[in-house]
XYZ file of C-alpha atoms in Angstrom:
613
model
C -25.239 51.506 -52.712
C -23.059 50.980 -49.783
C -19.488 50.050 -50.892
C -18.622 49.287 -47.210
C -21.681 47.068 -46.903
C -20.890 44.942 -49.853
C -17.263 44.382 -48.920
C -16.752 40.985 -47.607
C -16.977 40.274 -44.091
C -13.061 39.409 -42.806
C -12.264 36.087 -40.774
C -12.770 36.693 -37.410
C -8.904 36.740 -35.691
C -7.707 33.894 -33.914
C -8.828 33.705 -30.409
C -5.490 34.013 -28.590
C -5.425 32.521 -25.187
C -5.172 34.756 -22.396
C -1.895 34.148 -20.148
C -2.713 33.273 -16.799
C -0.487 34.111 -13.912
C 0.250 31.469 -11.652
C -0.945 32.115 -7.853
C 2.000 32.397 -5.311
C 2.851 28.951 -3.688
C 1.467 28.853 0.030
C 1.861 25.956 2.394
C 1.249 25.941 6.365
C 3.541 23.110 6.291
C 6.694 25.044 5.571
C 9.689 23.752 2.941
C 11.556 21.001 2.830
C 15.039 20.298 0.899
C 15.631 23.916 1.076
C 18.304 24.312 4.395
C 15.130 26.135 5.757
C 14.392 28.589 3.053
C 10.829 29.569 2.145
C 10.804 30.405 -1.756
C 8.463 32.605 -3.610
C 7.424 32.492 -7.471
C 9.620 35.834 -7.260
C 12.585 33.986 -6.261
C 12.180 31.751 -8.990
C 11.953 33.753 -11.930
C 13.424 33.268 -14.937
C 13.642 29.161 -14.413
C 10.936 26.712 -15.411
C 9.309 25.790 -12.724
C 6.980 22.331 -12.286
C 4.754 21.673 -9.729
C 3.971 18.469 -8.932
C 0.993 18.426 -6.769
C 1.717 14.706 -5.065
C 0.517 12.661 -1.470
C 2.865 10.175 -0.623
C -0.258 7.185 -0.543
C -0.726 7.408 -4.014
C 1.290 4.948 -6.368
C 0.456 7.027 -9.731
C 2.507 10.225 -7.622
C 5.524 7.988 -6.672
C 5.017 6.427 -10.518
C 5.500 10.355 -11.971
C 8.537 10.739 -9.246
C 10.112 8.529 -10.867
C 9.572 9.968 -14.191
C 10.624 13.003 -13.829
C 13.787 11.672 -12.332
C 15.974 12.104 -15.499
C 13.988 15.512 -16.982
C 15.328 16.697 -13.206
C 18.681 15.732 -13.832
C 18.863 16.901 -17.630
C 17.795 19.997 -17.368
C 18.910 20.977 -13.362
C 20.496 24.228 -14.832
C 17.203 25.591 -16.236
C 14.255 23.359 -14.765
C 13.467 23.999 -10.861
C 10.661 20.609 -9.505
C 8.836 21.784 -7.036
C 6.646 19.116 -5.358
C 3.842 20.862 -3.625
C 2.619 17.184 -1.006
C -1.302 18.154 -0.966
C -2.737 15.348 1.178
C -5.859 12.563 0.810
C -5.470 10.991 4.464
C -5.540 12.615 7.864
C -2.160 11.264 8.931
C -0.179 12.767 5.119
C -1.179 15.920 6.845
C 1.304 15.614 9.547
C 4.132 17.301 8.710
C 6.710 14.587 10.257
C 5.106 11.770 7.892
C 5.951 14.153 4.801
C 9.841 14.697 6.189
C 9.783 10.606 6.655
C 8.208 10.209 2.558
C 10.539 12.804 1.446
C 13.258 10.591 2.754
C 11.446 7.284 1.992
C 11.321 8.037 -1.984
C 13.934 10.040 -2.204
C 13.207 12.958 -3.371
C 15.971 15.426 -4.852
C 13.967 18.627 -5.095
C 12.088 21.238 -3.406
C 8.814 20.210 -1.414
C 6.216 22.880 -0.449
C 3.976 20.943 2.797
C 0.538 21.921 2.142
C -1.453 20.173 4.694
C -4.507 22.691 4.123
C -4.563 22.104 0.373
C -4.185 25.743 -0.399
C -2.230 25.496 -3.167
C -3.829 22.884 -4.477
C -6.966 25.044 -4.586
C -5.205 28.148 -6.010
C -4.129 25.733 -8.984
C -7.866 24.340 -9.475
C -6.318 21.107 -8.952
C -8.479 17.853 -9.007
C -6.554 14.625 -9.016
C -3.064 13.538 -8.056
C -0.853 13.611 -9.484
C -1.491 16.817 -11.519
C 1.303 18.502 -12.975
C 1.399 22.385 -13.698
C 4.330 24.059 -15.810
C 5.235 27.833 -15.149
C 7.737 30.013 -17.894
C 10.140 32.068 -16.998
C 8.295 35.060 -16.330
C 5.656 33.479 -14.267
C 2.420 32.352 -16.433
C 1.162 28.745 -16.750
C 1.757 27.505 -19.740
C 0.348 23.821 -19.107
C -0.926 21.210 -17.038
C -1.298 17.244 -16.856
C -2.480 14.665 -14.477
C -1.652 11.390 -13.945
C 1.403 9.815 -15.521
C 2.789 9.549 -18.454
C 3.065 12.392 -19.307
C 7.454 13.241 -18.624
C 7.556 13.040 -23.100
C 5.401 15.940 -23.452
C 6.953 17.981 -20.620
C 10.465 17.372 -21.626
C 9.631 18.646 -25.161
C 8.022 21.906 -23.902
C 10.762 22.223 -21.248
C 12.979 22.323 -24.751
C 10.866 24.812 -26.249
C 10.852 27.479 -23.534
C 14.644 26.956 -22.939
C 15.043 28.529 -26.755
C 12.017 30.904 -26.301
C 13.307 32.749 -23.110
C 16.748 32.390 -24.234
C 16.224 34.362 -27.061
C 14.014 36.332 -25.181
C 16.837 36.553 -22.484
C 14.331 35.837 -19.614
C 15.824 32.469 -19.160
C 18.325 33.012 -16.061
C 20.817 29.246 -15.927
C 22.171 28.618 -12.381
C 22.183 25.761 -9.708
C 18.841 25.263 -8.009
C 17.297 25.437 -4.392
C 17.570 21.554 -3.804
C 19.610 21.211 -0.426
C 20.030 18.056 0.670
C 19.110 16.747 4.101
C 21.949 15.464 6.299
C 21.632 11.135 5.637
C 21.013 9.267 8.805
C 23.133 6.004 9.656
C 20.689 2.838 10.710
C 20.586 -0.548 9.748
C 17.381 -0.348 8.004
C 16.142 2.517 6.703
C 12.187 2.502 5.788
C 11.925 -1.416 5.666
C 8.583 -2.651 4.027
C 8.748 -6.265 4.399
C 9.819 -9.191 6.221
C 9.552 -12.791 6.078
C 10.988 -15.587 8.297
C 13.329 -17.909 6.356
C 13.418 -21.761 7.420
C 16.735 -21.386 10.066
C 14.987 -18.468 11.873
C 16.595 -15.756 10.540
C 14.324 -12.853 9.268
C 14.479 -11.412 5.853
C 13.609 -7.731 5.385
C 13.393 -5.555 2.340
C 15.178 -2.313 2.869
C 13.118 -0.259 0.834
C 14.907 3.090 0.547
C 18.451 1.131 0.276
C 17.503 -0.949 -2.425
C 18.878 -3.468 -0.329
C 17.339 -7.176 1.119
C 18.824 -7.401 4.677
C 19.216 -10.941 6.322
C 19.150 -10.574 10.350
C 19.443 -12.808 13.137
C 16.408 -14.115 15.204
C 16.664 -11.357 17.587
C 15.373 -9.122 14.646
C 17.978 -6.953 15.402
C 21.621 -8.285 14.709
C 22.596 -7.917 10.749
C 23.535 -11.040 9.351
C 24.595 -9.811 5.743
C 23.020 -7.734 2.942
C 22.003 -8.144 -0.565
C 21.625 -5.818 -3.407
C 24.647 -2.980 -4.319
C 22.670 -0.485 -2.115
C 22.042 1.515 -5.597
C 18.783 1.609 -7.691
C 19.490 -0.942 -10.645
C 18.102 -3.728 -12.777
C 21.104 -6.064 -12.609
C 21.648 -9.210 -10.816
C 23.335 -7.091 -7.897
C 20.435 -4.467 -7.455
C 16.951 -3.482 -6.681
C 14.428 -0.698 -6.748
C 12.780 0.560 -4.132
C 12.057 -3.859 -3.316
C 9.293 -4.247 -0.904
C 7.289 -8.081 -1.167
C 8.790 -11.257 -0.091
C 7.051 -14.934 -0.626
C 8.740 -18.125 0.404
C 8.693 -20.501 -2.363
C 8.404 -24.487 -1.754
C 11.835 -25.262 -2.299
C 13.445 -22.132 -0.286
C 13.616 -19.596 -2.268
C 12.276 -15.882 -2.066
C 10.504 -14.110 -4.697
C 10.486 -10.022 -4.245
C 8.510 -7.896 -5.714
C 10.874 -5.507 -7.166
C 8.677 -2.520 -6.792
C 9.894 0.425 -9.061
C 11.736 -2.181 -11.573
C 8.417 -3.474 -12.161
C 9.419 -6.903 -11.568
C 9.902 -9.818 -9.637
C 13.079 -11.310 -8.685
C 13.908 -14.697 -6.973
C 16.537 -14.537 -4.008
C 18.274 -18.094 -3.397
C 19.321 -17.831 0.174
C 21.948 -20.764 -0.013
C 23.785 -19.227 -3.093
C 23.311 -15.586 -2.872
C 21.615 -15.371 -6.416
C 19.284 -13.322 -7.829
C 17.841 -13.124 -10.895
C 14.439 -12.165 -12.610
C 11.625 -14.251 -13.126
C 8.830 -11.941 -14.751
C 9.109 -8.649 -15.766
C 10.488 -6.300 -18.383
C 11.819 -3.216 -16.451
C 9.265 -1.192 -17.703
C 6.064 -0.050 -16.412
C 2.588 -1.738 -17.836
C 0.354 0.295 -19.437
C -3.302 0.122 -20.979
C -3.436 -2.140 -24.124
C 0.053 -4.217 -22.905
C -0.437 -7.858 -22.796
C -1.486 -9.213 -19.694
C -1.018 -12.749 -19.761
C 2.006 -14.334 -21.379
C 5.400 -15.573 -20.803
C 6.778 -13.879 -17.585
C 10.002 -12.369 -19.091
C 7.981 -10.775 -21.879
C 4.967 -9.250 -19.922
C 5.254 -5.739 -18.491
C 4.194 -4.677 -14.629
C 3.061 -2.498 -12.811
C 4.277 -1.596 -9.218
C 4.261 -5.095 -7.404
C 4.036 -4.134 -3.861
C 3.653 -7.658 -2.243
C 3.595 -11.330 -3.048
C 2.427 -14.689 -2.012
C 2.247 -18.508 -2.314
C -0.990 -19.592 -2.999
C -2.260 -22.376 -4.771
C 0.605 -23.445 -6.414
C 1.280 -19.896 -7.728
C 2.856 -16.738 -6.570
C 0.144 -14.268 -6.361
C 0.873 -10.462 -6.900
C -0.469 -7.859 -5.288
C 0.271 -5.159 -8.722
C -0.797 -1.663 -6.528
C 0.074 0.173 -9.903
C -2.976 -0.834 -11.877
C -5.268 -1.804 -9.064
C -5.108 -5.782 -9.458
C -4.154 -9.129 -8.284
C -1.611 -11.052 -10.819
C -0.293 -14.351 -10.383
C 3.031 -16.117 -11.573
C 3.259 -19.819 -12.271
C 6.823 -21.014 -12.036
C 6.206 -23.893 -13.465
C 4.872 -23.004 -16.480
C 6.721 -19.362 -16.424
C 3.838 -17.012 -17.175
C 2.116 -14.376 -15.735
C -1.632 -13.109 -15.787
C -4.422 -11.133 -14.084
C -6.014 -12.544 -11.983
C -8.629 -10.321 -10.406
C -9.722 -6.946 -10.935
C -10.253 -4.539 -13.874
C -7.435 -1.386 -13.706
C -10.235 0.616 -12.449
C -9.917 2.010 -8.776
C -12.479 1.423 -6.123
C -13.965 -0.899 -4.258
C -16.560 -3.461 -6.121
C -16.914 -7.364 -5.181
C -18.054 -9.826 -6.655
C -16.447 -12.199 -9.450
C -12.253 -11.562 -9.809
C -12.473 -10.567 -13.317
C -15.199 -7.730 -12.668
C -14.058 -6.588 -9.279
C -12.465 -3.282 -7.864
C -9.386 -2.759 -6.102
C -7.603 0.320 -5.210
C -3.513 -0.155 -4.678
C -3.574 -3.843 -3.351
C -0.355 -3.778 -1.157
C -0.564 -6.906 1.123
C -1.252 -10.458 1.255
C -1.680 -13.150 3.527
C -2.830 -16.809 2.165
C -4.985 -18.589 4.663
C -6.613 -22.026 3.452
C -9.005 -21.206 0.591
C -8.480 -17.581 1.518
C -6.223 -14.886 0.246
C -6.572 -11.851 2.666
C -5.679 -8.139 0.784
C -4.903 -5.062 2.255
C -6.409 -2.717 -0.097
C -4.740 0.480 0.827
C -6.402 3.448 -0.911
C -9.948 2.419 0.133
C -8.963 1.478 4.230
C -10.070 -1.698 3.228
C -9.892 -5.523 4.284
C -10.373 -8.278 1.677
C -9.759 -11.843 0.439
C -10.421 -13.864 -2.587
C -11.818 -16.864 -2.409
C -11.773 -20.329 -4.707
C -15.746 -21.189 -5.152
C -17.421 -23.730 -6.955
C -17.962 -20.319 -9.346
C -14.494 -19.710 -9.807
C -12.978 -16.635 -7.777
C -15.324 -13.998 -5.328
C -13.733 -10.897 -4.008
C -15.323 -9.970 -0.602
C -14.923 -7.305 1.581
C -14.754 -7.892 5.082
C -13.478 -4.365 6.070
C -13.881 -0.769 4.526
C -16.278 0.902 2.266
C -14.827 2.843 -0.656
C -12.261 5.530 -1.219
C -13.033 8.074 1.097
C -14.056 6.896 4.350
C -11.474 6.169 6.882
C -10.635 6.308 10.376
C -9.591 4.524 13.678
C -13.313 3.120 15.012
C -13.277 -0.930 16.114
C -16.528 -2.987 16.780
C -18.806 -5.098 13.904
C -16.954 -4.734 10.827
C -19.942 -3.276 8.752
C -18.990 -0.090 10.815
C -15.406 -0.698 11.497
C -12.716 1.465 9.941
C -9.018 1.691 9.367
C -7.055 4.424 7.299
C -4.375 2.973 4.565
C -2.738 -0.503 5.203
C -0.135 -1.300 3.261
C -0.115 -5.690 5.407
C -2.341 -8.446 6.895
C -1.083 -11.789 8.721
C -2.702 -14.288 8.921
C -3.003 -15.327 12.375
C -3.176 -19.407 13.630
C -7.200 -18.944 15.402
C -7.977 -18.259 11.784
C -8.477 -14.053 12.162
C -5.888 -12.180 10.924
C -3.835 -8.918 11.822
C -3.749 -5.766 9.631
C -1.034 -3.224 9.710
C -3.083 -0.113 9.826
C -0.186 1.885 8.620
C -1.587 5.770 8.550
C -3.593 4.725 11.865
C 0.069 3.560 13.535
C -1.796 0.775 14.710
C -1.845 -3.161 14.487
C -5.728 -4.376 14.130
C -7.337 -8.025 14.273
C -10.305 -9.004 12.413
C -11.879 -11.859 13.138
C -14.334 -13.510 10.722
C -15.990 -15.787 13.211
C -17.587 -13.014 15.170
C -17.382 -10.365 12.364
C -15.593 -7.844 14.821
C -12.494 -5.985 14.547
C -10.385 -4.704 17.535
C -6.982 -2.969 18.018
C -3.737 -5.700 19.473
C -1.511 -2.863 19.242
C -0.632 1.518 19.099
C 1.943 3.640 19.111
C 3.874 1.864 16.229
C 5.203 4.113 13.248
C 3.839 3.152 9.872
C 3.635 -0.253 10.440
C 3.783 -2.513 6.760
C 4.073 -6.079 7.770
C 3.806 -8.109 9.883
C 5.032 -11.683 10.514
C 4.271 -14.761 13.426
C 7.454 -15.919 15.338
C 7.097 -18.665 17.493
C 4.189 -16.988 19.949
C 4.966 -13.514 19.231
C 4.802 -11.139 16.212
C 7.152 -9.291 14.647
C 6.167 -6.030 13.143
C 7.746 -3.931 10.284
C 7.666 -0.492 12.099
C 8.399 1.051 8.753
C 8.962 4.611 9.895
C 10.765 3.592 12.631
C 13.187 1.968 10.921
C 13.210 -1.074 13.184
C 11.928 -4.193 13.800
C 9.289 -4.606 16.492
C 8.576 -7.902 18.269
C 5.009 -7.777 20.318
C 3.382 -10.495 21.903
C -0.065 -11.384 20.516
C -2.584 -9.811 23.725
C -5.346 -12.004 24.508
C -7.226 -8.925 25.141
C -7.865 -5.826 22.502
C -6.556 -2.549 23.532
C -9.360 0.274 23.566
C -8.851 3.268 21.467
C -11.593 6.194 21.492
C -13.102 5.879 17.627
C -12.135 8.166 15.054
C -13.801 8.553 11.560
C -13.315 11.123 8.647
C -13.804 11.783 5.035
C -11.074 12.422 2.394
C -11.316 16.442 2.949
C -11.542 18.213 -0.314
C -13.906 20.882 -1.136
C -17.121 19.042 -3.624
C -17.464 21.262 -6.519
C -21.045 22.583 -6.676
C -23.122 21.640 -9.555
C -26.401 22.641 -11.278
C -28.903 20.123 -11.542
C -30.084 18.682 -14.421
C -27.618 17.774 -17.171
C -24.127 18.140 -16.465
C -21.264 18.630 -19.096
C -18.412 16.636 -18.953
C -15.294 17.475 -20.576
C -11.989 15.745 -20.577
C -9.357 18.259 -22.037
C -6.896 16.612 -24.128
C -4.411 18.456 -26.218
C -1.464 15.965 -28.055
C 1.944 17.692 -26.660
C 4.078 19.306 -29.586
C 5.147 17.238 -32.322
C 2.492 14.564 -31.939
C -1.373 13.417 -32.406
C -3.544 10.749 -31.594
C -2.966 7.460 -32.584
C -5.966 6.129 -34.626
C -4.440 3.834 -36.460
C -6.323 0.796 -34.861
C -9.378 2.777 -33.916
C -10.267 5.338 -31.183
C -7.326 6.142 -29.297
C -9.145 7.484 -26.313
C -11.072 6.519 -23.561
C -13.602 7.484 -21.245
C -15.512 5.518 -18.267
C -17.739 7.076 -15.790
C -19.372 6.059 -12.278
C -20.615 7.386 -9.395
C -21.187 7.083 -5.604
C -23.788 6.384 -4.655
C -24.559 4.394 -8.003
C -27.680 6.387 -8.144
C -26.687 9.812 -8.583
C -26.734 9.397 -11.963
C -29.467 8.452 -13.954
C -27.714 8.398 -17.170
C -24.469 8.896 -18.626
C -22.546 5.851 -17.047
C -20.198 3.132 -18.524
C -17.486 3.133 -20.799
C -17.532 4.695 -24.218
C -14.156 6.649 -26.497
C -15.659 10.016 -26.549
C -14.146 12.164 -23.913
C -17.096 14.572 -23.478
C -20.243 13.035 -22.508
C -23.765 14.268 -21.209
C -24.497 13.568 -17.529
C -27.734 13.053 -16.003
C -27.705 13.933 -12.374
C -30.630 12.661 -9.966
C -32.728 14.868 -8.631
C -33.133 12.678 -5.506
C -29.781 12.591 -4.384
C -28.258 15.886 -3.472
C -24.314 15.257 -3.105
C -21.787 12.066 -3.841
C -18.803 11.690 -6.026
C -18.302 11.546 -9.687
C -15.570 8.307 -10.443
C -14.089 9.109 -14.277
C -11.262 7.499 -15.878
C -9.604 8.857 -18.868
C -7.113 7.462 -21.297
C -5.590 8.761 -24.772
C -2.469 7.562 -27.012
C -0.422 10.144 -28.661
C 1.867 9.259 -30.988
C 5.289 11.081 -32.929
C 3.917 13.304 -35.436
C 6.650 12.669 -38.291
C 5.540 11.063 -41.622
C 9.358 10.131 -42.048
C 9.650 7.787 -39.080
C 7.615 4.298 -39.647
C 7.647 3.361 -36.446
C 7.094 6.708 -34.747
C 7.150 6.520 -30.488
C 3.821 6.288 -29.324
C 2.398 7.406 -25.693
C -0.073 6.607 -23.401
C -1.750 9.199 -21.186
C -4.181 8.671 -18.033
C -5.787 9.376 -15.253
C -8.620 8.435 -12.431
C -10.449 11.254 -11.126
C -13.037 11.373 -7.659
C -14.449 14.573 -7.954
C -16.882 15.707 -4.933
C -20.007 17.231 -6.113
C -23.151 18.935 -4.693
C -26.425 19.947 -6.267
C -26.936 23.474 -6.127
C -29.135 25.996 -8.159
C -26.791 28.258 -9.041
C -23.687 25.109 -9.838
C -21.584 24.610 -12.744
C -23.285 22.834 -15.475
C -19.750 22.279 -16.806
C -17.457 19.911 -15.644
C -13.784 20.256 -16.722
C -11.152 17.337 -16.147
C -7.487 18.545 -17.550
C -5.637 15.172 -18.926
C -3.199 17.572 -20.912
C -3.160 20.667 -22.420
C -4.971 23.830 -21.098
C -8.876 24.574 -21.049
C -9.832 27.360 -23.049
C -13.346 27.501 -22.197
């Protein structure tokens, strides 16, 4: 007998995950917040380096801006942010517009312009914002996308600190952050204006935290309000960008990073809060309820309409409304899931609502990230959402004509106009557009502006937020449109090739240090899936907690876009704490596919963690 074959067989080793270098960081567009200097990985060695792969359109990237604001300050000795601005829309790729969004949201670190997205393909990046963590000595280590996710990082950031300390690859020292040289003008990146009942306009100066009363001339300052510093205090704002006339003279704001809305009382100089916590809303909050005690998300513009303020909440994709009367807030329309779908408010699709305009039984919405005109409408049946403009999330351009063919690229506002059509600021087309719904056909009033966001009538003229610009424009309304030459394009990222057949779709997930899913009132993840067009799957659709799931691609349809939206709750991991923090991670995801023979029949989505397969 065989003494060797009747030994037991030992337990296979632990498969140890291979360390993967991360690729050099390469962008056409050059640096910024450097005094000029390119950097390498090299150069960086022995710091922590995160890369936040970010385009200034999307609210979840300014959302994890501000997130990592404090990890960025705590650890500035060790930690080096590098924000590598990969962009969705033909006009982020122009390198100016990143210097002006830089500026705009204030960003206090290094920013690598990659206007090719080559980076962003080096990194296997899919979504922004996606988040990628390098050691010391150069290997990724981990990666997130979406938000929520500044916990998890600050925890690991900990952990390497004492690792390559110890290890004495950990090299302390100031950073490459340089700071640009600040610019003196009265307004600086206004978003938007209203006309209060003397004449004078009121503006909200975004990046000063500021509301700025001027004359009629739209030009003279009359006085300013807010301490000029980010705060939640009666003296402050964040980063404030809607204003709404209330009936008795007042001005609610939508306090746009405080997640809030504040009421301005011209004659007195007040301001307090009206609905709101501070904090950001996320899945599973309340969201209806007494306005003080509800959280928000990101109100980018407001408006009086039907005896309520109605909010334009870009952060989770949906219309709110506040009653003042009865002080409470709910949703009003849409479902938190990005896109564009019509049809009743409560199952509708919106994708970073960001202006309003009431008009008789008609609420007009920009809808930014799908280039796309809208209104709501009170029917017999209760609310409609219809789109009069646009198509989905990745068709956009400059092209006038019948509106069924018509396109515009990322408005932030819309004005209603007094022969019942209304103006759109097409703000990535620098443009000011008219649609008219009698004759179905959109033209161009205005070019040449910078980034227009608003827009507002003034006796026969209109007065136009040339955000970038950092002015005021007045324009009188042309009877005639101008002519542009038509434009169109499509949100360029590479589509990830696919076998056909059944496709596997996995969500990574791995709880950060120190914690694990919260199950302690059920699943604590989520998974929904969609495509465009609807048909190019034939099963595998809907919502369900699992996050791996079996697709069924047509056979019939040979390329489109995979829509999935992920969520999972993490919670403390320590038995001694009865009330341990809990967290809430996710992320929306339009991932480009085309059938091929010899495509993946795997589909990996990083939420958090690393994918070992």
């Amino acid at each position: 007998m065989n003494d060797a074959a009747s030994a037991p067989t030992p337990a296979p080793a632990p498969r140890k995950r291979a360390r993967v270098r991360a690729p050099e960081l390469i962008g056409k567009g050059g640096w910024l917040n450097t005094g000029g200097k390119p950097y390498t990985l090299a150069d960086l060695r022995g710091r922590i380096v995160i890369l936040d792969f970010w385009t200034f359109c999307c609210i979840n990237c300014l959302h994890v801006l501000d997130e990592l604001r404090e990890l960025e300050e705590k650890h500035r000795d060790t930690v080096v942010i590098i924000g590598v601005h990969s962009p969705k829309f033909v006009h982020e790729a122009e390198h100016a517009a990143v210097v002006d969004a830089v500026e705009r949201y204030e960003v206090h670190h290094p920013v690598l312009d990659d206007p090719e997205l080559a980076t962003w393909k080096q990194y296997a990046v899919r979504a922004w914002p996606t988040l990628v963590v390098i050691d010391p000595e150069g290997y990724v280590v981990a990666q997130h996308a979406g938000e929520g996710h500044a916990h998890a990082i600050e925890r690991l950031v900990e952990e390497l600190e004492a690792a390559h300390e110890a290890k004495g690859t950990l090299r302390r020292g100031d950073g490459p952050y340089v700071a640009p040289e600040p610019v003196a003008s009265d307004l600086r990146f206004p978003g938007k204006a209203l006309v209060l009942p003397g004449g004078n306009l009121l503006v909200s100066d975004s990046t000063r935290h500021q509301l700025v009363e001027l004359a009629p001339d739209a030009e003279s300052v009359v006085r300013r309000i807010g301490s000029g510093e980010r705060g939640f205090t009666s003296g402050s704002f964040s980063e404030p960008q809607g204003l709404a006339l209330l009936p008795d003279g007042r001005v609610v704001v939508a306090d746009t990073v405080n997640h809030a809305l504040r009421v301005f009382d011209p004659r007195t100089g007040a301001v307090e809060t009206v609905a709101g916590t501070g904090r950001q809303w996320w899945q599973g909050s309340p969201t209806s309820g007494p306005a003080l005690e509800v959280d928000l998300s990101s109100p980018w513009d407001v408006a009086w309409w039907q005896d309520k303020v109605w909010i334009a909440m870009a952060g989770v994709h949906q219309l709110w409304t506040w009653d003042p009367a009865g002080g409470t807030v709910e949703v009003a329309a849409g479902t938190t899931n990005e896109g564009l779908h019509d049809g009743p408010a409560a199952e509708a699709w919106f994708a970073q609502p960001s202006g309003l305009a009431a008009a008789g039984d008609r609420l007009w919405v920009a809808d930014s990230e799908t280039s796309a005109l809208r209104y709501v409408q009170d029917t017999a049946d209760g609310y409609v959402v219809t789109s009069a403009v646009g198509t989905g999330l990745f068709d956009f351009g400059h092209r006038d004509g019948d509106a069924g063919q018509a396109l515009l690229q990322h408005p932030l506002g819309v004005t209603a106009l007094p022969d019942g059509s209304v103006a759109v600021c097409d703000t990535y087309n620098h443009a000011l557009r008219r649609f008219d719904p009698a004759s179905g056909e959109v033209s161009t009033l205005a070019t040449d502006l910078r980034e227009p966001s608003d827009a507002v009538l003034v006796g026969e003229d209109i007065v136009v937020v040339e955000s970038a610009r950092h002015r005021l424009t007045r324009l009188r309304l042309p009877e005639d449109a101008v002519r542009v030459d038509a434009v169109a394009h499509r949100t360029q990222r590479a589509a990830t090739e696919v076998a056909p057949g059944t496709l596997r779709l996995d969500v990574v997930f791995q709880a950060p240090a120190g914690q694990k899913l919260d199950t302690r009132y059920g699943p604590s993840t989520r998974l929904l899936v969609s495509s465009t067009p609807p048909g190019l799957l034939t099963a595998g659709e809907g919502p369900g907690t699992d996050l791996s799931r079996e697709l069924a691609l047509n056979p019939e349809v040979t390329e489109g876009v995979l829509h999935v939206s992920a969520m999972a709750a993490s919670c403390d991991d320590d038995p001694a704490n009865e009330y341990p923090a809990c967290h809430v991670h996710q992320q929306d995801w339009g991932v480009p596919v085309r059938i091929a023979a010899a495509g993946a029949t795997r589909l990996p989505l990083v939420l958090a963690g690393m994918d070992d397969q």
